[in-house]
Coordinates of C-alpha atoms and ligand atoms in Angstrom, one line a residue:
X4 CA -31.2 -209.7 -18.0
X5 CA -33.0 -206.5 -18.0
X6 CA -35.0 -204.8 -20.8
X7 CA -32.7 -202.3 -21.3
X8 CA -29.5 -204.6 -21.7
X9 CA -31.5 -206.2 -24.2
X10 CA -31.1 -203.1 -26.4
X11 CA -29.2 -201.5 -28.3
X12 CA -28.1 -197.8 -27.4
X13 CA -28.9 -195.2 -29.4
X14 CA -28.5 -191.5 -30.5
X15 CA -32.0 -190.2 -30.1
X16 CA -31.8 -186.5 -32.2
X17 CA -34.2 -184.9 -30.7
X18 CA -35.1 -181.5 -33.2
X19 CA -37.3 -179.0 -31.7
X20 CA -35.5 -179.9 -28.3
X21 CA -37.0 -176.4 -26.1
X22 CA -40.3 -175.9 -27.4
X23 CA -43.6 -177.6 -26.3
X24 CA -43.8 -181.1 -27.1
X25 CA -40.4 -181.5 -26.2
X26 CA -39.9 -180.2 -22.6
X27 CA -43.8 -180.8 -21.5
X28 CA -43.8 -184.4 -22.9
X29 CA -40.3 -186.3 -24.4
X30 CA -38.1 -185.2 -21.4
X31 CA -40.3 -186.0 -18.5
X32 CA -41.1 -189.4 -20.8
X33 CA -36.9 -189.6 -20.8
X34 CA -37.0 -189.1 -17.1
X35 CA -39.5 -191.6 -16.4
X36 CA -37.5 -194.4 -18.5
X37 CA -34.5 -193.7 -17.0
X38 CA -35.9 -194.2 -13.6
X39 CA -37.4 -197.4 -14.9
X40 CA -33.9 -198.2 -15.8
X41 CA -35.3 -198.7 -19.9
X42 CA -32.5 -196.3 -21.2
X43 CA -29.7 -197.9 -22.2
X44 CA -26.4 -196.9 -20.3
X45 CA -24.7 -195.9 -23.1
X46 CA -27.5 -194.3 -25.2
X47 CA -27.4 -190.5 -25.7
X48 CA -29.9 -187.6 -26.0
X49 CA -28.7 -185.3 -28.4
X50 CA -31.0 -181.9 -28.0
X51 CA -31.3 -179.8 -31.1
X52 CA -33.1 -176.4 -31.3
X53 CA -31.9 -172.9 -33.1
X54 CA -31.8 -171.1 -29.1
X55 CA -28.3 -170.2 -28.8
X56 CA -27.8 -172.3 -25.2
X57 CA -25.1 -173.3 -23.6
X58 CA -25.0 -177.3 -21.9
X59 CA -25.3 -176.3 -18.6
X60 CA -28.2 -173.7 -19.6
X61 CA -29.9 -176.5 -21.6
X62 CA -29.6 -179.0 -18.7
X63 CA -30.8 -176.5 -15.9
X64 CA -33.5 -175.6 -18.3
X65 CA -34.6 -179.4 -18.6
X66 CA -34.4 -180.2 -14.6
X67 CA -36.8 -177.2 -14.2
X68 CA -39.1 -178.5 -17.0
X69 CA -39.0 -182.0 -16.0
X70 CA -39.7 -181.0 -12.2
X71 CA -42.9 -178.7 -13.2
X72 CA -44.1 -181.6 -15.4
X73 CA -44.0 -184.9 -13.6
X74 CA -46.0 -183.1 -10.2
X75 CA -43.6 -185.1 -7.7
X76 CA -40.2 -183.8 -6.2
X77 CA -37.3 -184.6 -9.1
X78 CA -34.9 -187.3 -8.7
X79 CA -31.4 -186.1 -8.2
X80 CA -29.8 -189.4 -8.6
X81 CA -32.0 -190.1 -11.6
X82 CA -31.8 -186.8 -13.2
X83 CA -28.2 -187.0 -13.0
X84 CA -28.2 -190.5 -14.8
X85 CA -30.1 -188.5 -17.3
X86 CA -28.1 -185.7 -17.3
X87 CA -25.2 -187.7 -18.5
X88 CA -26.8 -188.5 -21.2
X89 CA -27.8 -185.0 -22.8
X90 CA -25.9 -183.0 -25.0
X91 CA -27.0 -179.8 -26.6
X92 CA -26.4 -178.4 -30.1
X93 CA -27.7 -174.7 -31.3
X94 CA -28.4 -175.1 -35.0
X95 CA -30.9 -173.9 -38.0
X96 CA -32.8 -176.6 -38.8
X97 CA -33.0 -175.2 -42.9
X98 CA -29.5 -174.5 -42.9
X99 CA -27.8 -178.1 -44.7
X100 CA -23.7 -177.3 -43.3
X101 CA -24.9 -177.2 -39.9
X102 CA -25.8 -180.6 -40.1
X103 CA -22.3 -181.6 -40.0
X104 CA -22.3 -181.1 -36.6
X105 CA -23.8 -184.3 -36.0
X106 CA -21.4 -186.0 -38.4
X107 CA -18.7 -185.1 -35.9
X108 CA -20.3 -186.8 -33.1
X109 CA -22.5 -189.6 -34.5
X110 CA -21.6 -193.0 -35.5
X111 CA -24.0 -195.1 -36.8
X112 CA -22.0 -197.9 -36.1
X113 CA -21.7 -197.6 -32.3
X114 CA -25.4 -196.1 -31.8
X115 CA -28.3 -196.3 -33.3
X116 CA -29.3 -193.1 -34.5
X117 CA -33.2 -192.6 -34.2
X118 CA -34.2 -188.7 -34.7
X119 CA -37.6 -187.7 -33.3
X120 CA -38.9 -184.7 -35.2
X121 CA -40.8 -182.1 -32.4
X122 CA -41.1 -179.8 -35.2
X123 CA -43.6 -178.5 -37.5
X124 CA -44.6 -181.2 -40.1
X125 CA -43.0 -178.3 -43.0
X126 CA -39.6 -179.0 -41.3
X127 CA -39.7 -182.9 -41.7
X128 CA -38.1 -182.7 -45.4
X129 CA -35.3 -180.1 -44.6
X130 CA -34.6 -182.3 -41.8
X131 CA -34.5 -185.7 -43.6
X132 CA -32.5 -184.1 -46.2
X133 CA -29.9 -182.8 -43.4
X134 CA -29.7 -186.0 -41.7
X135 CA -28.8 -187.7 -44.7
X136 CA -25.9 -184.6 -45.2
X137 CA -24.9 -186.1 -41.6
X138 CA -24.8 -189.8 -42.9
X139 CA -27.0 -190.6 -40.6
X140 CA -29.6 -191.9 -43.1
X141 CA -28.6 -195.5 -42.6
X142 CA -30.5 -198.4 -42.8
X143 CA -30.1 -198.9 -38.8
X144 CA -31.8 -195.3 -38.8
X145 CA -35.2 -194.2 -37.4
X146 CA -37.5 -191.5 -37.8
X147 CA -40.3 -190.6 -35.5
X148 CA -42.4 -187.6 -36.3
X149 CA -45.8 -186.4 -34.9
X150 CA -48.8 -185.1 -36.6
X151 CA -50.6 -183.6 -37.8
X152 CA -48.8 -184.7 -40.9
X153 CA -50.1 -181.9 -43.3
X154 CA -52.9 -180.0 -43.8
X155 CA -55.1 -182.1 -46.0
X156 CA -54.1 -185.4 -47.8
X157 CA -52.4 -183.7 -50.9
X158 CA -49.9 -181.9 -48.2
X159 CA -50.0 -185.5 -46.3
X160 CA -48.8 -186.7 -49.9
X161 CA -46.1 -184.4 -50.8
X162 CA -44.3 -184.6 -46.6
X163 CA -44.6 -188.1 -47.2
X164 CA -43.1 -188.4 -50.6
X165 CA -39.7 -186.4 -49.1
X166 CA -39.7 -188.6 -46.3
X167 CA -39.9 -191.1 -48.5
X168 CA -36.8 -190.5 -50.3
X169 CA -34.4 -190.6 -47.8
X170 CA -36.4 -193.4 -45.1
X171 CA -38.2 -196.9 -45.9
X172 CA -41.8 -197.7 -44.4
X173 CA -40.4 -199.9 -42.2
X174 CA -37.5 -196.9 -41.1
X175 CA -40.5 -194.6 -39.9
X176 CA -42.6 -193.9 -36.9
X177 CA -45.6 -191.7 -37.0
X178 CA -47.0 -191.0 -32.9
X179 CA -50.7 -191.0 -32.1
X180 CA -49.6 -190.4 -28.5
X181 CA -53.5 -191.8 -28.5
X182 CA -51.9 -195.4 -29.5
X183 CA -49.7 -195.0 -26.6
X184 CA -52.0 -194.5 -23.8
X185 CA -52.6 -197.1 -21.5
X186 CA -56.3 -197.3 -21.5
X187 CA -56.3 -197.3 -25.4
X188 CA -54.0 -200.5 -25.6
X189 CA -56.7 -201.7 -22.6
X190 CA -59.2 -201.5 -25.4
X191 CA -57.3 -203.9 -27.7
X192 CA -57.3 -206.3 -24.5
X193 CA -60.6 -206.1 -23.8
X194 CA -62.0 -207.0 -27.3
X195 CA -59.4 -209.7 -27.6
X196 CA -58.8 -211.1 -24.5
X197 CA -62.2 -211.5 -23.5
X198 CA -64.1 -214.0 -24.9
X199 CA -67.6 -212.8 -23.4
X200 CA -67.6 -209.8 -25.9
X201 CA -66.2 -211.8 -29.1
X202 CA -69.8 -212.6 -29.9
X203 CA -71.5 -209.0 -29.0
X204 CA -69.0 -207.2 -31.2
X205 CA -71.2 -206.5 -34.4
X206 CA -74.4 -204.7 -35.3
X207 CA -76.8 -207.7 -33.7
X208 CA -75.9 -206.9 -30.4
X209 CA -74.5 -203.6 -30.9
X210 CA -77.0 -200.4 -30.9
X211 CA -74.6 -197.4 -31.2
X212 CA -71.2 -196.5 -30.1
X213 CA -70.2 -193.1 -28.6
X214 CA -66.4 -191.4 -28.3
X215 CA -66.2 -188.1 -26.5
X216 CA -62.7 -186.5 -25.9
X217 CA -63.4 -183.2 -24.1
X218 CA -61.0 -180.8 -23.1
X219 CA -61.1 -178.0 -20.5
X220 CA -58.1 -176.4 -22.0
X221 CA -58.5 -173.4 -24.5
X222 CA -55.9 -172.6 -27.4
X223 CA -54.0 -169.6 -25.4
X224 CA -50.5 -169.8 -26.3
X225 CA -51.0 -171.9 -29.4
X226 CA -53.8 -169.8 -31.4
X227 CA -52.0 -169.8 -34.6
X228 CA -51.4 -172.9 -35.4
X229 CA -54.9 -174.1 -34.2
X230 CA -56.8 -171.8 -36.1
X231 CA -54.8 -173.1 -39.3
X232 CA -56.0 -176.7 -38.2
X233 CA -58.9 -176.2 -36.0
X234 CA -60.5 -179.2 -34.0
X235 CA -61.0 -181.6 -36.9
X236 CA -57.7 -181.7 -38.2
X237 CA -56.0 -181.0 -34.6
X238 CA -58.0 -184.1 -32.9
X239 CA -60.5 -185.8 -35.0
X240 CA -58.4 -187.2 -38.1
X241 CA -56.0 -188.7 -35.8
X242 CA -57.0 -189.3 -32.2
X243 CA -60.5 -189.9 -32.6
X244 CA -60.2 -192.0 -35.8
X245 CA -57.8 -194.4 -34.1
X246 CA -60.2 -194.9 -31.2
X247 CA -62.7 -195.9 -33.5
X248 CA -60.3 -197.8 -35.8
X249 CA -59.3 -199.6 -32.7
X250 CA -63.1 -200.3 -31.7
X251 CA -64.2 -201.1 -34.8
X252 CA -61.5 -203.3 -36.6
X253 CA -61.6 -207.0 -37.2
X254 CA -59.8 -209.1 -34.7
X255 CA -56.0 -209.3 -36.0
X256 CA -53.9 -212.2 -36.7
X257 CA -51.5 -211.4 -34.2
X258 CA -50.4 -207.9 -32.4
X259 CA -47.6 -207.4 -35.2
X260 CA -48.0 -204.1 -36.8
X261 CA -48.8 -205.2 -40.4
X262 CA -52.0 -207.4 -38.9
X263 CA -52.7 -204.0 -36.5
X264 CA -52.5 -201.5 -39.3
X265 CA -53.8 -203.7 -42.1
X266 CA -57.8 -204.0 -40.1
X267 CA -57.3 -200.7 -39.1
X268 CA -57.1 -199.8 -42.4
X269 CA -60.1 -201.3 -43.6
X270 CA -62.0 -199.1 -41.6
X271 CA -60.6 -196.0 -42.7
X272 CA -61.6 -197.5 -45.8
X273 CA -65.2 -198.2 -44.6
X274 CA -65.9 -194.6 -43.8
X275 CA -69.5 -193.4 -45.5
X276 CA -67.9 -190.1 -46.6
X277 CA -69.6 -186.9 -45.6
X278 CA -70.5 -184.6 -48.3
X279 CA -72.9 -182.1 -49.2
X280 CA -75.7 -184.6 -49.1
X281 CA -75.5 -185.6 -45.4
X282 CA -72.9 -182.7 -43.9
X283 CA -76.1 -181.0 -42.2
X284 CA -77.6 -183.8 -40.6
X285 CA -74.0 -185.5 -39.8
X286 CA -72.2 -182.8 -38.3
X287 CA -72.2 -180.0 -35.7
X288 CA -69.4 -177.6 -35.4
X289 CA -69.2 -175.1 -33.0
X290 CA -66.9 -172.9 -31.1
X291 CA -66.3 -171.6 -27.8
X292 CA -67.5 -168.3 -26.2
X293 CA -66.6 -166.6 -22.9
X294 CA -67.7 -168.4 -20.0
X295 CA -66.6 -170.3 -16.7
X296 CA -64.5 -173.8 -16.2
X297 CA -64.2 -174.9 -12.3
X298 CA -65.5 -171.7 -11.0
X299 CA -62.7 -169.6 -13.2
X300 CA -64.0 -167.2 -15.7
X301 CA -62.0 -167.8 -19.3
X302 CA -62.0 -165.8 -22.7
X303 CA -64.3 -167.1 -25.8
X304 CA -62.1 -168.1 -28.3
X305 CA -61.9 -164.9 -30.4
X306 CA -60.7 -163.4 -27.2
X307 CA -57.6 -165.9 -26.2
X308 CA -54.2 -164.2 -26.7
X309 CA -53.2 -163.9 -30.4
X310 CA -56.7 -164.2 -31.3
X311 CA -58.2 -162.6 -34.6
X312 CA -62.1 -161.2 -34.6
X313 CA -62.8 -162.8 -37.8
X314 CA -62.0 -166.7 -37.0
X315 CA -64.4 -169.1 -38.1
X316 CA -62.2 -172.1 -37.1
X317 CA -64.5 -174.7 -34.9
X318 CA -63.1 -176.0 -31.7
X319 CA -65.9 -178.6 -31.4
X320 CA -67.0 -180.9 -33.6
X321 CA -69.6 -184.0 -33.6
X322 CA -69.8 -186.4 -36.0
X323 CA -72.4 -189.3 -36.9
X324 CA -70.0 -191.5 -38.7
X325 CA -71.1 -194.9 -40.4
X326 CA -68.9 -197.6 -41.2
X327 CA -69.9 -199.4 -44.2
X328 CA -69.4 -203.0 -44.0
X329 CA -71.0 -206.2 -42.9
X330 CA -69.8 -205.6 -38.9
X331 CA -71.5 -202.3 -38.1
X332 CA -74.3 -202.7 -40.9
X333 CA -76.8 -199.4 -39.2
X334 CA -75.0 -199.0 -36.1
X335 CA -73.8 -195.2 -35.5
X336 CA -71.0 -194.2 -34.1
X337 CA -71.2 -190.8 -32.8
X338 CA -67.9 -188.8 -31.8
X339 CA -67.4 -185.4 -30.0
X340 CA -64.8 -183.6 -29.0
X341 CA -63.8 -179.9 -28.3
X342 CA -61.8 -177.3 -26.2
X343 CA -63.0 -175.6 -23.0
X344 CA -65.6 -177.9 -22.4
X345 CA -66.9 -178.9 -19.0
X346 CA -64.4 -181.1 -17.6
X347 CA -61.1 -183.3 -19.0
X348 CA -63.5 -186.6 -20.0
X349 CA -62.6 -188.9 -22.8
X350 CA -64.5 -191.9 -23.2
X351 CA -65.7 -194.7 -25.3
X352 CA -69.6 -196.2 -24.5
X353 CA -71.0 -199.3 -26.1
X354 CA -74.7 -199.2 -26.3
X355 CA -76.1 -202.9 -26.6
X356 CA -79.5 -203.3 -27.9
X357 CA -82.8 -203.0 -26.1
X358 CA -84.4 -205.8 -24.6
X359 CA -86.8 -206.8 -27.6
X360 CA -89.7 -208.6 -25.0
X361 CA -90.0 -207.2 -21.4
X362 CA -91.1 -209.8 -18.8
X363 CA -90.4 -207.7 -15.7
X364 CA -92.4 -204.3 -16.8
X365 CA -94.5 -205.5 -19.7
X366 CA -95.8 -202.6 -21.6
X367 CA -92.9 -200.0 -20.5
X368 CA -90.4 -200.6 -23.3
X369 CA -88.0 -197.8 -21.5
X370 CA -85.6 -200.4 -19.9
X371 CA -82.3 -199.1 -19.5
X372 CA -79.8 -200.3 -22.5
X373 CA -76.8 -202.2 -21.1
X374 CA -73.5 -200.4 -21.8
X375 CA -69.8 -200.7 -21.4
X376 CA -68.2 -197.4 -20.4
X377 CA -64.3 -197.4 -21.3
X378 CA -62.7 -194.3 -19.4
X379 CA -59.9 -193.3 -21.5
X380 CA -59.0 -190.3 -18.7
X381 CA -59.3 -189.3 -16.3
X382 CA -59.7 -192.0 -13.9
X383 CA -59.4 -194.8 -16.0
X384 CA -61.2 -197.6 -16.1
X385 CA -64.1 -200.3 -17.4
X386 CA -67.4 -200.1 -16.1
X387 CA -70.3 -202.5 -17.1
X388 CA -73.9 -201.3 -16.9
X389 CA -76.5 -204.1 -16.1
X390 CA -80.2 -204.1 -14.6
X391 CA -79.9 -205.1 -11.1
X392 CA -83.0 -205.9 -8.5
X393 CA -83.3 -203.6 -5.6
X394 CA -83.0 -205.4 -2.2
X395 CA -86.6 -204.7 -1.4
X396 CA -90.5 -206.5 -0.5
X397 CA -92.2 -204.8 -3.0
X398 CA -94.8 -206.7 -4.8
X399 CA -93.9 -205.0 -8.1
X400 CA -89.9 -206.0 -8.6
X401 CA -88.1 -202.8 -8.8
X402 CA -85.1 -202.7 -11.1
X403 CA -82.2 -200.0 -11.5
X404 CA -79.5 -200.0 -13.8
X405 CA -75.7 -200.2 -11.4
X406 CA -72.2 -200.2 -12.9
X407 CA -69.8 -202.8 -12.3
X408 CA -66.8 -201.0 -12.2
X409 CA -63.0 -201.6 -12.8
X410 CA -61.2 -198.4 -12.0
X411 CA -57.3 -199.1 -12.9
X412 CA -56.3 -196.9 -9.7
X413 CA -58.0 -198.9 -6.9
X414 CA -57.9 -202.5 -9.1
X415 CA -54.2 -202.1 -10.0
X416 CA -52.7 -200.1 -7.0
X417 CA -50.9 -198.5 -9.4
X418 CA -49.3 -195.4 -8.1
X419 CA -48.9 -193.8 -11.4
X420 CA -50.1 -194.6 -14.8
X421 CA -47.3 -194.1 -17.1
X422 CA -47.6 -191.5 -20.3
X423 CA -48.2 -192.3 -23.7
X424 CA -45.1 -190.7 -24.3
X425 CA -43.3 -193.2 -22.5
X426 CA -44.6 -196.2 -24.2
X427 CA -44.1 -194.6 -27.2
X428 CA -41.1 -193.6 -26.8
X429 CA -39.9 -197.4 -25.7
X430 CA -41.5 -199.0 -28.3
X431 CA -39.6 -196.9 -31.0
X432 CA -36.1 -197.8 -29.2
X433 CA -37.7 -201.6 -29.3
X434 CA -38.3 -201.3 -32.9
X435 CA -42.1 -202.1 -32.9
X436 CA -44.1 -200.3 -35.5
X437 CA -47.2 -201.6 -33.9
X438 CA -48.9 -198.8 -31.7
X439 CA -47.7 -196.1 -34.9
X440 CA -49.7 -195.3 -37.9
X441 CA -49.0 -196.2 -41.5
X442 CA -48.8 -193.8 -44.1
X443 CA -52.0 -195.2 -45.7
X444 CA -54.2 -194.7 -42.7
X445 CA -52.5 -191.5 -42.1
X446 CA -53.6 -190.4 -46.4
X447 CA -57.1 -192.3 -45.4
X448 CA -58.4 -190.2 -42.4
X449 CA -57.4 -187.7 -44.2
X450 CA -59.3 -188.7 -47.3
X451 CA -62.4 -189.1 -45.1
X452 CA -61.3 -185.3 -43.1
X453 CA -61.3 -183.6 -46.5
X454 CA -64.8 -184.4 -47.6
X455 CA -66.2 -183.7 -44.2
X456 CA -64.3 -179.9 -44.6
X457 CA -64.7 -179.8 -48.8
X458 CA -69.0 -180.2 -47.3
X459 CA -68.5 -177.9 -44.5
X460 CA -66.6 -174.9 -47.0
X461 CA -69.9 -175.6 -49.8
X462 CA -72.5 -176.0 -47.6
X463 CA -74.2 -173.9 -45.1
X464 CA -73.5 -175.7 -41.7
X465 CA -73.7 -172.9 -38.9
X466 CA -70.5 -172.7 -37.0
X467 CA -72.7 -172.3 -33.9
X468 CA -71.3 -170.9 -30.6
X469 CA -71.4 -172.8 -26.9
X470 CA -70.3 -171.1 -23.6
X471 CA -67.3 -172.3 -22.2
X472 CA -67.5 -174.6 -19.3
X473 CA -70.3 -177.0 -21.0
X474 CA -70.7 -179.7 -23.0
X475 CA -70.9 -177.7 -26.2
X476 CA -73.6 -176.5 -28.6
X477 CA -77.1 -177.6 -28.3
X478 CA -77.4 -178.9 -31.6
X479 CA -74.7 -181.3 -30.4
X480 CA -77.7 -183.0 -28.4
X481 CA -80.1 -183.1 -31.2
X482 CA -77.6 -185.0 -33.3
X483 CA -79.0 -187.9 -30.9
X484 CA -82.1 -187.4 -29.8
X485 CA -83.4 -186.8 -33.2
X486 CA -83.4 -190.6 -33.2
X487 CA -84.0 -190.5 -29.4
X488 CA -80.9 -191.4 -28.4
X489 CA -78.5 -189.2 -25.8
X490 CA -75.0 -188.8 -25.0
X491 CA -73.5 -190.3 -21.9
X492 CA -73.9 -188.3 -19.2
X493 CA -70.3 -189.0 -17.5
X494 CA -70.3 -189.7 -13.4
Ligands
BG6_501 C1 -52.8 -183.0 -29.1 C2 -53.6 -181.8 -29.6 O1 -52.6 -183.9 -30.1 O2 -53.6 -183.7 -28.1 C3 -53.9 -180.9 -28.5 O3 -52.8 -181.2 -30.6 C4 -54.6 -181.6 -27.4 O4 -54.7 -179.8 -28.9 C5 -53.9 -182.9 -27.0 O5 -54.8 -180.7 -26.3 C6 -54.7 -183.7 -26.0 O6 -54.0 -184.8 -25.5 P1 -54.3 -185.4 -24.1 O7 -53.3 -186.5 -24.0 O8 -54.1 -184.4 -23.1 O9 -55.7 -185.9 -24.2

C-alpha cells in the first residue's frame, strides 16, 4: 500500500490562492506531491482569492507559476493529475454569504476539509468565522496558517483567541516553513541519533553557538508589510528561535509533538530577556544601503520601490542571546540575520571549548577550536572541524585545522532536495502536529521579541547602516570580538 492510499482525501481550501505564498510556494509543493504520488486521488484543491478568474484562467495561471518555480520543464502528465484536482472560486474573504459557496460543494463527510490560510494573519478571524458559516468547522476540520501571527504578543493573543473559538489546539497548524526544511529536521537527527554528541551537548564542552540566516534578497515588492514588521518580527521570532529551540532543547521522550513542543518550550521560557539594561551590548540593528550583490548594483533600502525616506525599520539584526538554565549555564548563542547581505548562507556552528593544556605547541594557546558547521542552505550539509597533522618531515609537527565534510548532494545523490513546503504540507494531510508550533511558543518568542523592541523604542541603540552586498554593520563584528570571539567565516 502506498502512503497516499493510506490517507484520507481531503478539501484543502486554500484562501489567498494567486498571491505570493500561494503560487511561489503551495502549488509547486502540490505539484511536487502529486508527482510523488502523496495526493490522494480523490482529494481536491479548492483555490480561493477575491480576482474575478475563470477555471481555465486560474489553471493556465498555476501551470505558468508552477513551471517558473520548480526551474525544470513541467510535467504534463503530472500537471494534468493536478489539474483535475483544482477548482477555483472568486470570493471576499470579509464578506460571510459568500461562504456558502463552499457549503454547496464541501462535505465533510466525504473529504476532509483542511483550509490553509495564505492570507494576512488580520484575515484569520473573518475566515474562521466563514468557514464555520460553511459548516465546515467540524471536528474532522484543519487549519493551517502562517506567521507572523500578529504584531506583538497582545495581537498574537487576540488572533489566537478568535481562532480559538471556532478550532481546538489539536485542530490547528501553525508553519515555520523553518520546521519543514530538510536540514533543520537533520538537526533533530544529529543530536539524537548520534550518540558521540549526547555527552558534548551542554556548557562543559560547549563554548558558543552561532546561527546566521543571510539573505541576498531585498524587500522590493513587499516594502509595506516589512517595514510594519521589519527583520525581527519577519525572521527572528520565528525562524531563528526555532533553530535555537531545536539546538538547545532537552532530548524529547519521543518525536510526538507534545514531547517536541513541550522542551521547545522551555527554552523560550529560558530566554534572559533583553531590556534597557543589556539592549546596547546585546544587540545590533542595522539596515541596508545602496551597494552591489554578485557584481549587480541594488537600491539601499529607503530606495526599493514603495519605499518611504523616513524608515527606521532594521533589516539586520544580531543578537547575543543567553539561555538561562543548567544546560547552557555561560555559553552565548549569537544570531544574525538580515536582507541584501553577501550571499544566501544560513547556518548553525558549534564552537567546542579550547584545548585547556597544549602538548603539541606549548606556550601558543591559539589552537584552532573544534567546530560542527550545520549548513542549513545552500549546499546543505555537516561538516566537522578537527586538528589534523600535515603529511610532512618537519621536526616541529605542523597542525591545520580540515573539515570532515557531509554534503547531502554528493553523500545522498539526491537529485533534488524537497521544500519545506512539501513536508509541511504532507505532514498536515498526515495529521502530525509535530514540525508546527504551539500557540505557547508562538505567545513566548513573542514575549522574549517585545522586550528586545520595548529596549530598542527606550533606549538609544543606533540603527546603523551597512552596504549591501556584505555581511552587515561593523558593530555586528564587535558583538564577538569584544570577548575575542568571530563569526564563521562561511567557505
Ligand atoms: C519568510 C520571510 O518567512 O522567510 C521572508 O517572511 C524570507 O522575508 C523567507 O525571505 C526566507 O525563507 P527561505 O526559505 O528562502 O530561507
Amino acid at each position: 500500500m502506498t502512503e497516499a492510499s493510506l490517507r484520507q482525501a481531503c478539501d484543502l481550501i486554500l484562501f489567498g490562492a494567486c498571491g505570493d505564498l500561494s503560487t511561489k510556494k503551495l502549488l509547486p509543493a502540490l505539484y511536487q506531491l502529486e508527482k510523488s504520488n502523496l495526493l490522494h486521488p480523490q482529494t481536491r484543491i479548492i483555490a480561493i482569492d477575491r480576482q474575478t478568474l475563470s477555471e481555465d484562467a486560474f489553471i493556465d495561471f498555476t501551470c505558468t507559476q508552477i513551471s517558473l518555480s520548480i526551474k525544470e520543464k513541467i510535467d504534463r502528465d503530472t500537471f494534468e493529475q493536478l489539474q483535475a484536482k483544482l477548482h477555483y472560486l472568486n470570493m471576499n474573504l470579509t464578506e460571510p454569504n459568500d461562504y456558502l459557496q463552499l457549503k454547496n460543494i464541501c462535505d465533510p463527510a466525504i473529504r476532509r476539509p483542511i483550509s490553509y490560510f495564505a492570507t494576512p494573519p488580520t484575515l484569520f478571524g473573518v475566515i474562521c468565522q466563514g468557514i464555520s458559516i460553511a459548516g465546515l468547522a467540524v471536528p474532522s476540520a484543519r487549519v493551517v496558517m502562517e506567521k507572523p501571527i500578529g504584531h506583538d504578543l497582545n495581537s498574537s493573543i487576540q488572533i489566537h483567541n478568535k481562532i480559538a473559538q471556532y478550532f481546538t489546539e489539536d485542530q490547528i497548524y501553525r508553519i515555520d516553513h523553518y520546521l519543514g526544511k530538510d536540514t533543520v529536521l537533520n538537526l533533530l537527527v544529529l543530536r539524537f541519533a548520534n550518540t558521540i554528541f549526547m555527552s558534548l551537548w551542554d556548557h562543559h564542552a560547549i563554548d558558543q553557538v552561532q546561527i546566521t540566516v543571510a539573505e541576498e534578497l531585498g524587500v522590493a515588492g513587499r516594502w509595506d508589510y516589512y517595514d510594519q514588521a521589519g527583520q525581527v518580527a519577519d525572521m527572528l521570532q520565528n525562524h531563528l528561535l526555532q533553530i535555537l529551540s531545536c539546538i538547545a532543547m532537552e532530548p524529547p521522550g519521543s518525536l510526538d509533538a507534545a514531547s517536541i513542543r513541550h522542551e521547545k518550550l522551555k527554552v523560550l521560557k529560558a530566554l534572559r530577556p533583553i531590556t534597557h539594561t543589556n539592549v546596547q551590548n546585546n544587540t545590533v540593528r542595522g539596515q541596508y544601503i545602496g551597494g552591489s550583490v554578485h557584481g549587480e548594483t541594488v537600491p539601499g533600502y529607503l530606495e526599493e520601490k514603495g519605499g518611504k525616506l523616513a524608515s527606521q525599520t532594521e533589516t539586520f539584526v544580531a543578537v547575543e542571546v543567553n539561555i538561562d538554565n543548567w544546560r547552557w549555564y555561560g555559553v552565548p548563542f549569537y544570531l544574525r540575520t538580515g536582507k541584501r547581505m553577501l550571499k544566501k548562507h544560513s547556518e548553525v556552528v558549534i564552537y567546542f571549548k579550547p584545548q585547556r593544556h597544549h602538548i603539541f605547541k606549548p606556550g601558543n594557546p591559539h589552537l584552532a577550536q573544534n567546530k560542527l558547521v550545520i549548513r542549513l542552505q545552500p549546499n546543505e550539509g555537516v561538516e566537522i572541524h578537527i586538528m589534523n597533522k600535515l603529511p610532512e618531515l618537519k621536526q616541529e609537527m605542523c597542525l591545520q585545522q580540515t573539515g570532515l565534510n557531509v554534503s547531502f548532494n554528493e553523500t545522498f545523490k539526491t537529485a533534488r532536495i524537497a521544500d519545506a513546503y512539501e513536508r509541511l504540507l504532507l505532514e498536515v494531510m498526515l495529521g502530525r502536529q509535530y514540525l508546527f508550533v504551539s500557540r505557547e511558543e508562538v505567545e513566548h518568542a513573542w514575549l522574549w521579541v517585545d522586550g528586545l523592541l520595548n529596549a530598542w523604542r527606550n533606549d538609544s541603540t543606533p540603527l546603523h547602516t551597512y552596504q549591501a552586498g556584505t555581511w552587515g554593520p561593523i558593530s555586528a563584528d564587535t558583538l564577538l570580538t569584544r570577548t575575542g570571539r568571530s563569526w564563521n567565516e562561511p567557505s
